[in-house]
Short mmCIF file of C-alpha atoms and ligand atoms in Angstrom, two decimals:
data_model
loop_
_atom_site.label_atom_id
_atom_site.label_comp_id
_atom_site.label_asym_id
_atom_site.label_seq_id
_atom_site.Cartn_x
_atom_site.Cartn_y
_atom_site.Cartn_z
CA MET A 285 217.58 -166.75 -74.60
CA SER A 286 214.29 -167.63 -76.27
CA GLU A 287 215.75 -166.62 -79.64
CA GLN A 288 218.52 -169.12 -79.14
CA GLU A 289 216.21 -171.94 -78.22
CA THR A 290 214.06 -171.48 -81.28
CA SER A 291 217.04 -171.34 -83.66
CA SER A 292 217.02 -173.80 -86.52
CA ALA A 293 219.92 -176.07 -87.39
CA THR A 294 221.17 -173.53 -89.93
CA GLY A 295 221.53 -170.93 -87.22
CA HIS A 296 218.64 -168.78 -88.42
CA SER A 297 216.26 -167.75 -85.68
CA GLN A 298 212.60 -168.70 -86.05
CA ARG A 299 211.84 -165.53 -84.24
CA PRO A 300 214.05 -162.68 -85.47
CA ALA A 301 214.70 -159.94 -82.95
CA ILE A 302 212.19 -157.12 -83.31
CA ALA A 303 213.54 -153.91 -81.87
CA TRP A 304 210.32 -152.80 -80.23
CA ARG A 305 209.59 -156.10 -78.54
CA ASN A 306 211.78 -155.12 -75.61
CA PRO A 307 211.31 -151.37 -75.62
CA PRO A 308 214.04 -149.24 -74.01
CA LEU A 309 213.15 -146.83 -71.22
CA LEU A 310 212.20 -143.29 -72.17
CA PHE A 311 215.47 -142.18 -70.54
CA GLU A 312 217.41 -144.48 -72.84
CA LEU A 313 215.56 -143.07 -75.86
CA SER A 314 216.74 -139.58 -74.97
CA ARG A 315 218.81 -137.75 -77.63
CA GLU A 316 220.32 -134.41 -76.84
CA GLY A 317 218.32 -131.57 -78.31
CA ARG A 318 215.37 -133.65 -79.45
CA LEU A 319 212.10 -131.84 -78.77
CA GLY A 320 208.58 -133.00 -78.12
CA VAL A 321 207.03 -129.60 -78.51
CA GLU A 322 208.24 -126.18 -79.56
CA LEU A 323 206.81 -123.33 -77.54
CA PRO A 324 206.62 -119.74 -78.80
CA PRO A 325 208.90 -117.20 -77.05
CA VAL A 326 207.43 -116.18 -73.69
CA GLY A 327 206.99 -112.55 -74.62
CA VAL A 328 207.93 -111.37 -71.14
CA ALA A 329 210.84 -108.98 -70.72
CA GLU A 330 213.87 -110.37 -68.86
CA SER A 331 213.43 -107.71 -66.16
CA ALA A 332 209.78 -108.60 -65.58
CA LEU A 333 210.71 -112.27 -65.54
CA GLU A 334 213.09 -111.66 -62.63
CA GLU A 335 210.17 -110.31 -60.64
CA LEU A 336 207.78 -113.11 -61.59
CA LEU A 337 210.26 -115.95 -61.24
CA PRO A 338 213.33 -115.09 -59.17
CA GLU A 339 216.63 -116.67 -60.20
CA SER A 340 216.60 -118.96 -57.16
CA VAL A 341 213.57 -120.92 -58.33
CA ARG A 342 214.56 -121.09 -62.00
CA ARG A 343 215.99 -124.25 -63.48
CA THR A 344 219.15 -123.80 -65.48
CA ASP A 345 219.43 -127.23 -67.04
CA LEU A 346 217.19 -130.20 -67.70
CA ALA A 347 219.72 -132.88 -66.76
CA GLY A 348 218.09 -136.23 -66.18
CA LEU A 349 214.90 -135.48 -68.10
CA PRO A 350 214.49 -137.46 -71.31
CA GLU A 351 214.67 -135.43 -74.50
CA VAL A 352 212.26 -137.18 -76.79
CA SER A 353 209.88 -136.36 -79.64
CA GLU A 354 206.12 -136.74 -79.57
CA VAL A 355 206.30 -139.86 -81.68
CA ASP A 356 208.91 -141.35 -79.34
CA VAL A 357 206.55 -140.89 -76.44
CA ILE A 358 203.49 -142.26 -78.19
CA ARG A 359 205.36 -145.28 -79.51
CA HIS A 360 206.92 -145.91 -76.12
CA PHE A 361 203.58 -146.14 -74.34
CA ILE A 362 201.85 -148.08 -77.13
CA ARG A 363 204.70 -150.61 -77.05
CA LEU A 364 204.41 -150.94 -73.30
CA SER A 365 200.63 -151.35 -73.57
CA ARG A 366 201.15 -154.29 -75.93
CA ARG A 367 202.94 -156.11 -73.15
CA ASN A 368 199.88 -155.80 -70.95
CA TYR A 369 197.07 -158.27 -70.58
CA THR A 370 193.58 -156.91 -70.02
CA PRO A 371 189.99 -158.17 -70.02
CA GLU A 372 189.64 -156.19 -73.28
CA LEU A 373 192.06 -158.64 -74.91
CA SER A 374 190.70 -162.02 -73.89
CA LEU A 375 189.46 -164.15 -70.99
CA TYR A 376 191.09 -163.15 -67.69
CA PRO A 377 190.11 -166.05 -65.42
CA LEU A 378 191.90 -164.86 -62.27
CA GLY A 379 189.90 -166.53 -59.49
CA SER A 380 188.49 -164.31 -56.74
CA CYS A 381 189.45 -161.16 -58.66
CA THR A 382 186.42 -160.92 -60.99
CA MET A 383 188.29 -159.51 -63.96
CA LYS A 384 185.21 -158.86 -66.01
CA TYR A 385 184.72 -156.42 -68.82
CA ASN A 386 184.05 -152.87 -67.63
CA PRO A 387 181.36 -151.20 -69.76
CA ARG A 388 182.52 -148.08 -71.62
CA LEU A 389 179.32 -146.32 -70.60
CA ASN A 390 180.75 -146.06 -67.05
CA GLU A 391 183.73 -144.20 -68.46
CA GLU A 392 181.50 -141.75 -70.32
CA VAL A 393 179.53 -141.02 -67.18
CA VAL A 394 182.51 -140.54 -64.87
CA ARG A 395 184.01 -138.03 -67.31
CA LEU A 396 180.95 -135.76 -67.23
CA PRO A 397 182.43 -132.38 -66.26
CA GLY A 398 180.23 -132.05 -63.15
CA PHE A 399 181.77 -135.23 -61.75
CA ALA A 400 185.26 -135.03 -63.23
CA ASN A 401 185.94 -131.40 -62.25
CA SER A 402 184.52 -131.34 -58.74
CA HIS A 403 186.82 -131.11 -55.74
CA PRO A 404 186.32 -132.63 -52.28
CA LEU A 405 187.01 -129.28 -50.58
CA GLN A 406 184.21 -127.44 -52.40
CA PRO A 407 181.42 -126.08 -50.18
CA ILE A 408 178.65 -128.66 -49.70
CA SER A 409 176.09 -126.41 -51.40
CA THR A 410 178.08 -126.62 -54.65
CA VAL A 411 178.35 -130.44 -54.74
CA GLN A 412 174.75 -131.42 -54.08
CA GLY A 413 174.74 -133.61 -57.19
CA ASN A 414 177.75 -135.57 -55.95
CA LEU A 415 176.13 -136.09 -52.55
CA GLU A 416 172.93 -137.19 -54.26
CA LEU A 417 175.02 -139.77 -56.10
CA PHE A 418 176.40 -141.09 -52.78
CA TRP A 419 172.87 -141.22 -51.44
CA ALA A 420 171.46 -143.01 -54.50
CA LEU A 421 174.29 -145.56 -54.48
CA GLU A 422 173.80 -146.22 -50.78
CA GLN A 423 170.05 -146.74 -51.32
CA ALA A 424 170.76 -149.19 -54.16
CA LEU A 425 173.24 -151.15 -52.02
CA ILE A 426 170.79 -151.19 -49.10
CA GLN A 427 168.17 -152.64 -51.41
CA LEU A 428 170.56 -155.27 -52.77
CA THR A 429 171.96 -156.33 -49.38
CA GLY A 430 168.85 -156.08 -47.21
CA LEU A 431 170.90 -154.26 -44.57
CA SER A 432 170.25 -150.88 -42.91
CA ARG A 433 173.00 -148.47 -43.95
CA VAL A 434 176.19 -148.46 -46.01
CA SER A 435 179.49 -146.61 -45.64
CA LEU A 436 181.06 -145.82 -49.01
CA SER A 437 184.37 -144.72 -47.47
CA PRO A 438 186.62 -147.82 -47.57
CA ALA A 439 189.04 -147.77 -50.47
CA ALA A 440 189.44 -151.54 -50.87
CA GLY A 441 187.85 -154.81 -49.87
CA ALA A 442 190.47 -155.37 -47.20
CA GLN A 443 189.87 -151.90 -45.77
CA GLY A 444 186.14 -152.69 -45.74
CA GLU A 445 186.89 -155.78 -43.65
CA PHE A 446 189.03 -153.78 -41.25
CA VAL A 447 186.32 -151.12 -40.90
CA GLY A 448 183.74 -153.88 -40.35
CA MET A 449 185.81 -155.48 -37.60
CA LEU A 450 186.44 -152.11 -35.92
CA MET A 451 182.66 -151.64 -35.82
CA VAL A 452 182.21 -155.11 -34.32
CA ARG A 453 184.70 -154.14 -31.66
CA ALA A 454 183.02 -150.80 -30.98
CA ALA A 455 179.59 -152.44 -30.70
CA LEU A 456 180.83 -155.05 -28.24
CA ASP A 457 182.64 -152.38 -26.21
CA LYS A 458 179.38 -150.46 -26.04
CA ARG A 459 177.68 -153.61 -24.72
CA GLY A 460 180.49 -153.84 -22.17
CA GLU A 461 181.74 -157.13 -23.58
CA GLY A 462 185.46 -157.58 -24.13
CA ARG A 463 185.49 -160.61 -26.40
CA ARG A 464 188.87 -161.85 -27.60
CA TYR A 465 188.44 -164.20 -30.54
CA VAL A 466 187.28 -164.16 -34.14
CA LEU A 467 186.49 -167.44 -35.90
CA ILE A 468 187.61 -167.79 -39.52
CA PRO A 469 187.22 -170.90 -41.68
CA ASP A 470 190.22 -172.14 -43.68
CA SER A 471 188.16 -171.43 -46.83
CA ALA A 472 188.07 -167.67 -46.08
CA HIS A 473 189.86 -165.07 -48.16
CA GLY A 474 193.41 -164.46 -46.93
CA THR A 475 192.72 -160.86 -45.94
CA ASN A 476 190.13 -161.89 -43.30
CA PRO A 477 192.57 -163.09 -40.61
CA ALA A 478 194.72 -160.01 -41.19
CA SER A 479 191.74 -157.67 -40.74
CA ALA A 480 190.63 -159.42 -37.55
CA ALA A 481 194.16 -159.30 -36.14
CA PHE A 482 194.55 -155.61 -37.04
CA ALA A 483 191.32 -154.92 -35.14
CA GLY A 484 192.95 -156.51 -32.09
CA TYR A 485 191.43 -160.00 -32.16
CA GLN A 486 193.00 -163.42 -31.91
CA VAL A 487 192.05 -165.61 -34.82
CA LYS A 488 190.83 -169.19 -34.41
CA GLU A 489 190.73 -171.22 -37.59
CA LEU A 490 187.85 -173.58 -38.41
CA LEU A 491 188.51 -176.48 -40.79
CA SER A 492 186.10 -177.09 -43.65
CA ASN A 493 184.49 -180.48 -44.15
CA GLU A 494 184.72 -182.77 -47.20
CA HIS A 495 182.10 -180.66 -49.01
CA GLY A 496 184.24 -177.55 -48.65
CA THR A 497 181.77 -175.94 -46.24
CA LEU A 498 181.80 -175.16 -42.54
CA ASP A 499 181.34 -178.04 -40.12
CA LEU A 500 178.43 -177.03 -37.87
CA GLU A 501 179.47 -179.22 -34.95
CA ASP A 502 182.91 -177.64 -35.09
CA LEU A 503 181.35 -174.20 -35.12
CA GLU A 504 179.07 -175.10 -32.20
CA ARG A 505 182.11 -176.16 -30.18
CA ALA A 506 184.18 -173.11 -31.05
CA MET A 507 181.41 -170.53 -30.65
CA THR A 508 181.69 -169.38 -27.05
CA GLU A 509 180.89 -166.09 -25.32
CA GLU A 510 184.56 -165.18 -25.79
CA VAL A 511 184.03 -165.02 -29.56
CA ALA A 512 183.27 -161.61 -31.07
CA ALA A 513 182.43 -162.69 -34.61
CA LEU A 514 182.59 -165.30 -37.32
CA MET A 515 184.04 -164.02 -40.60
CA LEU A 516 182.50 -166.00 -43.40
CA THR A 517 183.48 -165.61 -47.06
CA VAL A 518 180.37 -166.13 -49.22
CA PRO A 519 180.73 -167.90 -51.54
CA ASN A 520 183.88 -169.24 -49.92
CA THR A 521 187.20 -169.38 -51.74
CA LEU A 522 186.32 -172.80 -53.18
CA GLY A 523 183.46 -171.10 -55.01
CA VAL A 524 181.04 -172.95 -52.72
CA PHE A 525 177.97 -171.37 -51.15
CA GLU A 526 177.58 -172.00 -47.40
CA ASP A 527 174.17 -173.61 -47.71
CA GLN A 528 173.80 -173.85 -43.92
CA ILE A 529 174.20 -170.12 -43.46
CA LEU A 530 170.89 -169.63 -41.60
CA GLU A 531 171.94 -172.25 -39.07
CA ILE A 532 175.43 -170.73 -38.91
CA ALA A 533 173.92 -167.30 -38.15
CA ARG A 534 171.70 -168.83 -35.45
CA ILE A 535 174.66 -170.49 -33.72
CA VAL A 536 176.77 -167.30 -33.80
CA HIS A 537 173.91 -165.10 -32.53
CA SER A 538 172.93 -167.59 -29.80
CA LYS A 539 176.24 -166.79 -28.10
CA GLY A 540 175.92 -163.05 -28.67
CA GLY A 541 178.45 -162.97 -31.52
CA LEU A 542 178.17 -161.09 -34.80
CA LEU A 543 178.25 -162.56 -38.31
CA TYR A 544 180.68 -160.86 -40.71
CA CYS A 545 180.17 -161.70 -44.37
CA ASP A 546 182.99 -161.17 -46.85
CA GLY A 547 180.85 -160.28 -49.86
CA ALA A 548 183.70 -159.29 -52.18
CA ASN A 549 182.29 -161.83 -54.62
CA PHE A 550 178.71 -160.63 -54.38
CA ASN A 551 178.49 -161.18 -58.15
CA ALA A 552 177.87 -164.88 -57.36
CA PHE A 553 174.47 -164.26 -55.75
CA ILE A 554 173.51 -160.63 -56.29
CA GLY A 555 169.80 -160.21 -56.95
CA LYS A 556 169.18 -163.79 -55.80
CA VAL A 557 169.53 -163.63 -52.01
CA ARG A 558 170.18 -160.74 -49.66
CA PRO A 559 172.83 -161.05 -46.93
CA GLY A 560 170.53 -159.18 -44.52
CA ASP A 561 167.97 -161.97 -44.92
CA MET A 562 170.62 -164.60 -44.18
CA GLY A 563 171.40 -163.22 -40.72
CA VAL A 564 174.49 -161.24 -41.70
CA ASP A 565 175.26 -158.28 -39.41
CA VAL A 566 178.06 -156.67 -41.40
CA LEU A 567 179.19 -157.14 -44.97
CA HIS A 568 181.69 -155.58 -47.33
CA MET A 569 181.37 -155.59 -51.09
CA ASN A 570 184.00 -154.92 -53.73
CA LEU A 571 182.66 -152.42 -56.23
CA HIS A 572 185.80 -153.10 -58.30
CA LYS A 573 184.72 -156.70 -58.73
CA THR A 574 180.94 -157.05 -58.74
CA PHE A 575 180.13 -153.55 -59.99
CA THR A 576 182.67 -153.27 -62.82
CA THR A 577 184.93 -150.50 -61.69
CA PRO A 578 188.34 -151.05 -63.30
CA HIS A 579 191.03 -152.54 -61.10
CA GLY A 580 194.31 -154.34 -61.28
CA GLY A 581 197.90 -153.73 -60.38
CA GLY A 582 196.85 -152.88 -56.85
CA GLY A 583 194.20 -150.25 -57.35
CA PRO A 584 192.06 -148.31 -57.29
CA GLY A 585 189.43 -150.12 -55.24
CA SER A 586 186.24 -149.49 -53.37
CA GLY A 587 184.94 -151.65 -50.54
CA PRO A 588 181.67 -150.28 -49.10
CA VAL A 589 180.48 -151.80 -45.83
CA ALA A 590 176.81 -152.50 -45.15
CA VAL A 591 175.52 -153.05 -41.63
CA GLY A 592 172.35 -154.07 -39.78
CA GLU A 593 170.66 -151.86 -37.18
CA GLU A 594 172.95 -152.70 -34.25
CA LEU A 595 176.07 -151.46 -36.02
CA VAL A 596 174.66 -148.29 -37.63
CA PRO A 597 175.84 -145.94 -34.84
CA PHE A 598 179.43 -147.13 -35.34
CA LEU A 599 179.70 -146.53 -39.10
CA PRO A 600 182.62 -144.33 -40.16
CA ALA A 601 182.06 -140.58 -40.35
CA PRO A 602 180.82 -138.88 -42.37
CA LEU A 603 177.60 -140.38 -43.69
CA VAL A 604 175.58 -138.62 -46.37
CA ASN A 605 172.11 -137.68 -45.17
CA SER A 606 169.13 -136.36 -47.08
CA GLY A 607 166.92 -133.74 -45.45
CA ALA A 608 164.90 -130.59 -45.93
CA ASP A 609 168.12 -128.61 -46.64
CA GLY A 610 169.24 -131.03 -49.30
CA PHE A 611 172.10 -133.46 -48.87
CA THR A 612 174.55 -133.07 -46.00
CA LEU A 613 177.71 -134.72 -44.71
CA ASP A 614 176.97 -135.88 -41.18
CA PHE A 615 180.04 -135.83 -38.92
CA ASP A 616 178.03 -135.62 -35.70
CA ARG A 617 178.11 -139.30 -34.89
CA PRO A 618 179.36 -139.78 -31.33
CA ASP A 619 179.76 -143.59 -31.49
CA SER A 620 181.36 -143.63 -34.93
CA ILE A 621 184.71 -145.40 -35.34
CA GLY A 622 185.77 -142.13 -37.00
CA ARG A 623 187.11 -141.18 -40.36
CA VAL A 624 188.77 -144.03 -42.27
CA ARG A 625 189.93 -142.26 -45.38
CA SER A 626 190.81 -138.80 -46.59
CA PHE A 627 187.69 -137.29 -48.14
CA HIS A 628 184.77 -139.53 -48.86
CA GLY A 629 185.42 -142.76 -50.75
CA GLN A 630 186.85 -143.37 -54.19
CA PHE A 631 184.54 -140.99 -55.97
CA GLY A 632 185.22 -142.13 -59.54
CA MET A 633 184.58 -145.75 -58.60
CA LEU A 634 181.31 -144.82 -56.94
CA VAL A 635 180.13 -142.99 -60.08
CA ARG A 636 180.96 -146.01 -62.24
CA ALA A 637 179.26 -148.41 -59.85
CA LEU A 638 176.03 -146.43 -59.82
CA ALA A 639 176.12 -146.11 -63.62
CA TYR A 640 176.48 -149.88 -63.80
CA ILE A 641 173.66 -150.58 -61.33
CA VAL A 642 171.27 -148.18 -63.06
CA GLY A 643 172.28 -149.51 -66.48
CA MET A 644 171.71 -153.15 -65.49
CA GLY A 645 168.57 -152.67 -63.41
CA GLY A 646 167.43 -155.20 -60.79
CA GLU A 647 166.72 -157.98 -63.25
CA GLY A 648 169.96 -157.37 -65.10
CA LEU A 649 171.92 -157.70 -61.86
CA ALA A 650 170.27 -161.04 -61.07
CA LYS A 651 171.25 -162.15 -64.60
CA ILE A 652 174.92 -161.41 -63.93
CA ALA A 653 174.84 -163.85 -60.99
CA GLU A 654 173.09 -166.45 -63.16
CA ASN A 655 175.58 -166.09 -65.99
CA ALA A 656 178.65 -165.96 -63.73
CA VAL A 657 177.53 -169.26 -62.17
CA LEU A 658 176.58 -170.78 -65.53
CA ASN A 659 179.98 -169.90 -67.01
CA ALA A 660 181.93 -171.35 -64.07
CA ASN A 661 179.92 -174.57 -64.31
CA TYR A 662 180.46 -174.75 -68.06
CA LEU A 663 184.23 -174.58 -67.47
CA ARG A 664 183.96 -177.14 -64.70
CA LYS A 665 182.26 -179.61 -67.06
CA GLY A 666 184.78 -178.94 -69.80
CA LEU A 667 187.81 -179.43 -67.55
CA GLU A 668 186.84 -182.15 -65.12
CA GLY A 669 187.93 -184.86 -67.57
CA SER A 670 191.48 -183.45 -67.63
CA TYR A 671 192.05 -181.96 -64.19
CA HIS A 672 191.41 -183.12 -60.64
CA LEU A 673 188.38 -181.49 -58.99
CA PRO A 674 188.95 -181.60 -55.22
CA TYR A 675 185.38 -180.69 -54.20
CA THR A 676 182.32 -181.90 -56.07
CA THR A 677 179.95 -179.60 -54.18
CA PRO A 678 178.00 -177.34 -56.59
CA THR A 679 180.09 -174.51 -58.01
CA LEU A 680 179.00 -170.89 -57.94
CA HIS A 681 181.04 -168.17 -59.69
CA GLU A 682 184.44 -169.90 -59.67
CA VAL A 683 185.82 -173.41 -59.65
CA VAL A 684 188.96 -174.85 -58.09
CA PHE A 685 190.99 -177.62 -59.76
CA THR A 686 194.39 -179.02 -58.79
CA ASP A 687 197.52 -180.37 -60.49
CA LYS A 688 197.15 -183.80 -58.84
CA ARG A 689 196.88 -185.66 -62.16
CA GLN A 690 199.77 -183.75 -63.74
CA THR A 691 202.27 -184.03 -60.87
CA ALA A 692 202.75 -187.72 -61.76
CA SER A 693 204.72 -186.54 -64.81
CA GLY A 694 206.40 -183.71 -62.88
CA VAL A 695 204.18 -180.90 -64.15
CA THR A 696 202.90 -178.50 -61.51
CA THR A 697 200.26 -175.82 -61.22
CA LEU A 698 202.93 -173.16 -61.84
CA ASP A 699 203.98 -174.86 -65.10
CA ILE A 700 200.36 -175.06 -66.26
CA ALA A 701 199.83 -171.38 -65.47
CA LYS A 702 202.98 -170.39 -67.37
CA ARG A 703 202.05 -172.53 -70.36
CA LEU A 704 198.61 -170.89 -70.57
CA MET A 705 200.35 -167.62 -71.45
CA ASP A 706 201.69 -169.25 -74.62
CA TYR A 707 198.08 -170.01 -75.51
CA GLY A 708 197.25 -166.32 -75.08
CA PHE A 709 195.40 -166.49 -71.77
CA HIS A 710 196.03 -164.84 -68.46
CA PRO A 711 196.58 -167.65 -65.93
CA PRO A 712 194.03 -168.36 -63.23
CA THR A 713 194.81 -167.70 -59.56
CA ILE A 714 197.27 -170.35 -58.41
CA TYR A 715 198.11 -171.99 -55.07
CA PHE A 716 195.07 -170.32 -53.54
CA PRO A 717 192.92 -171.21 -51.63
CA ILE A 718 195.62 -172.49 -49.31
CA ASN A 719 193.53 -175.40 -48.06
CA VAL A 720 193.84 -176.99 -51.54
CA SER A 721 197.25 -178.29 -52.57
CA GLY A 722 198.31 -177.08 -56.04
CA ALA A 723 195.10 -175.09 -56.54
CA LEU A 724 194.07 -173.58 -59.89
CA MET A 725 191.23 -171.20 -59.10
CA ILE A 726 189.29 -170.25 -62.20
CA GLU A 727 186.71 -167.46 -62.45
CA PRO A 728 185.47 -166.78 -65.98
CA THR A 729 182.91 -164.07 -64.97
CA GLU A 730 179.61 -163.49 -66.73
CA THR A 731 181.18 -161.39 -69.48
CA ALA A 732 182.87 -164.41 -71.11
CA ALA A 733 181.04 -165.66 -74.19
CA LYS A 734 180.66 -169.37 -74.96
CA GLU A 735 183.41 -169.08 -77.62
CA ASP A 736 185.85 -167.65 -75.03
CA LEU A 737 185.07 -170.47 -72.65
CA ASP A 738 185.47 -173.08 -75.39
CA SER A 739 188.88 -171.81 -76.42
CA PHE A 740 190.02 -171.66 -72.80
CA VAL A 741 188.89 -175.27 -72.25
CA GLU A 742 190.66 -176.27 -75.44
CA ALA A 743 193.90 -174.64 -74.27
CA MET A 744 193.71 -176.21 -70.81
CA CYS A 745 192.98 -179.66 -72.29
CA SER A 746 195.90 -179.32 -74.74
CA ILE A 747 198.16 -178.50 -71.81
CA ALA A 748 196.93 -181.58 -69.95
CA ILE A 749 197.90 -183.70 -72.99
CA GLU A 750 201.27 -181.94 -73.26
CA ALA A 751 201.84 -182.60 -69.56
CA GLU A 752 201.52 -186.32 -70.28
CA GLU A 753 203.32 -186.52 -73.60
CA ALA A 754 205.95 -183.77 -73.35
CA PRO A 755 206.22 -182.64 -69.73
CA GLU A 756 209.48 -180.76 -70.35
CA LEU A 757 207.64 -178.54 -72.86
CA VAL A 758 205.22 -177.43 -70.14
CA GLN A 759 207.96 -177.15 -67.52
CA GLY A 760 209.92 -174.77 -69.78
CA ALA A 761 206.99 -172.44 -70.56
CA PRO A 762 206.37 -169.64 -71.31
CA TYR A 763 208.13 -169.26 -74.68
CA THR A 764 206.25 -166.33 -76.21
CA THR A 765 206.26 -163.67 -73.47
CA PRO A 766 208.64 -160.67 -73.30
CA VAL A 767 210.25 -162.21 -70.20
CA ARG A 768 210.30 -165.90 -69.36
CA ARG A 769 210.25 -167.12 -65.76
CA CYS A 770 211.03 -164.43 -63.24
CA ASP A 771 212.44 -164.95 -59.77
CA GLU A 772 209.21 -163.96 -58.04
CA ALA A 773 210.63 -164.04 -54.52
CA LEU A 774 213.55 -161.81 -55.45
CA ALA A 775 211.24 -159.44 -57.32
CA ALA A 776 209.17 -159.00 -54.16
CA ARG A 777 212.11 -158.80 -51.73
CA LYS A 778 214.51 -156.65 -53.72
CA PRO A 779 212.36 -154.56 -56.02
CA VAL A 780 214.30 -152.26 -58.33
CA LEU A 781 212.31 -149.07 -58.10
CA ARG A 782 214.70 -146.51 -59.49
CA TRP A 783 216.46 -146.11 -62.79
CA HIS A 784 220.03 -144.78 -62.76
CA PRO A 785 221.75 -143.42 -65.84
CA PRO A 786 224.40 -145.95 -66.94
CA GLU A 787 227.40 -143.81 -65.86
CA ALA A 788 225.98 -143.43 -62.34
CA ALA A 789 224.81 -147.03 -62.11
CA ASP A 790 227.28 -148.09 -59.44
CA SER A 791 226.98 -145.02 -57.22
C1 LIG B 1006 189.38 -159.56 -53.48
C2 LIG B 1006 188.87 -160.07 -52.22
C3 LIG B 1006 189.16 -159.41 -51.01
C4 LIG B 1006 190.11 -158.23 -50.90
O1 LIG B 1006 189.72 -157.13 -51.64
P1 LIG B 1006 190.79 -155.98 -51.99
O2 LIG B 1006 189.99 -154.92 -52.65
O3 LIG B 1006 191.79 -156.62 -52.89
O4 LIG B 1006 191.40 -155.53 -50.71
C5 LIG B 1006 188.59 -159.91 -49.86
N1 LIG B 1006 187.80 -161.01 -49.88
C6 LIG B 1006 187.52 -161.67 -51.02
C7 LIG B 1006 186.63 -162.88 -50.98
C8 LIG B 1006 188.05 -161.24 -52.23
O5 LIG B 1006 187.77 -161.90 -53.35
#
């Protein structure tokens, strides 16, 4: 289709078909008898073989497996990788996701044989180094958050939230208080209401004010003794810091409630302020965002939860303890909400996170917050002449624009996002947060250099001009990607998860 549209009047395509641009599946590459590797004869007599591998378990044909050469395989995966977008390629400004560069040093460290070859079922005495790593990471996170203890178990931010809310519930049960509601501002991350509901609470939404922050009078009205907790995203999804957080904590605590802080975007204030000092009782962090463990495509993740004194007894089991006999896994925790994951956390992510923390040091970590905020504000300045900025409150690590100026000529946020791909950038997060119509949520992260930011601003400003002068150009984008516009709803509702050989396609 794109070939056709770029054809010249003489019928020659501006973009001749290149065979590898749309690589076939490995199954389709299969040619009968083609080999990837030739193995020497087994050297075991047929009679002995019968004893080792009885007929019943032996395969007689390889039907359905692709027969391909080594070079077929290598080319196949290299071709696929060229259709990917990664932070190693260019700016990846996906708001709220913190797609920053992951240092290669982390990868070196996690592949050290002592880490890479250990198994969670080994006896504790043989994995003392691993337990020491858990302990050291917990101590670092305690220092950074100002809270009392940290569970490293949760395997994602959303699971951290769920674990946090289960602990809130357990603590209130212990007090003998059956509270029913959790307050959540409309500027919270979308997973917050789901986590509260999963933990058995009814969610009450609070509306943000014209500054994009929580309205204290509203909170005062809503905060009753029926409310278990307030779940506050800090900074909120507008990239705005709740500057009244001390007062917010006071109001919540005055009615016996607990303050949950969604600290997935800790990178915005790490090393600057500590949640424990702001009155937060329970907080989750996303190691895969702030602490540079690779993520994307749904995993892996790591969402440790830090708690103040009151919630310590309820932390998931086990916790790693340090004592005279070395490091131990403590399962003897009668008030614990229990085990929340098989084995103990996403070990590889934890190794990378500690490598990152140690590599950066305390001052280095404070610098990441400074640079993340500086970069977001640099983009804000560069773009505010071309795009509508719904909230003028100071920006932390990300900034939210809208398509309000472009919709006049029929160009929407989706069109702008698609057009950015033609300029070689991953689009920002779109239509989120939901309290902003046509949102474009941009998070450059601290690993973007000034040159990256300048070329992104240039691309976005060119698109704003195109939207005015040639709206249909933007509406038709993208033109340069392997596939053009997909039916996103259909892709989610009727995913095609299995390949069938052509002859069996309709069975
Ligand atoms: C990413 C994010 C989450 C969810 O984290 P997952 O690891 O994707 O489950 C929650 N809250 C905020 C503010 C986030 O940015």
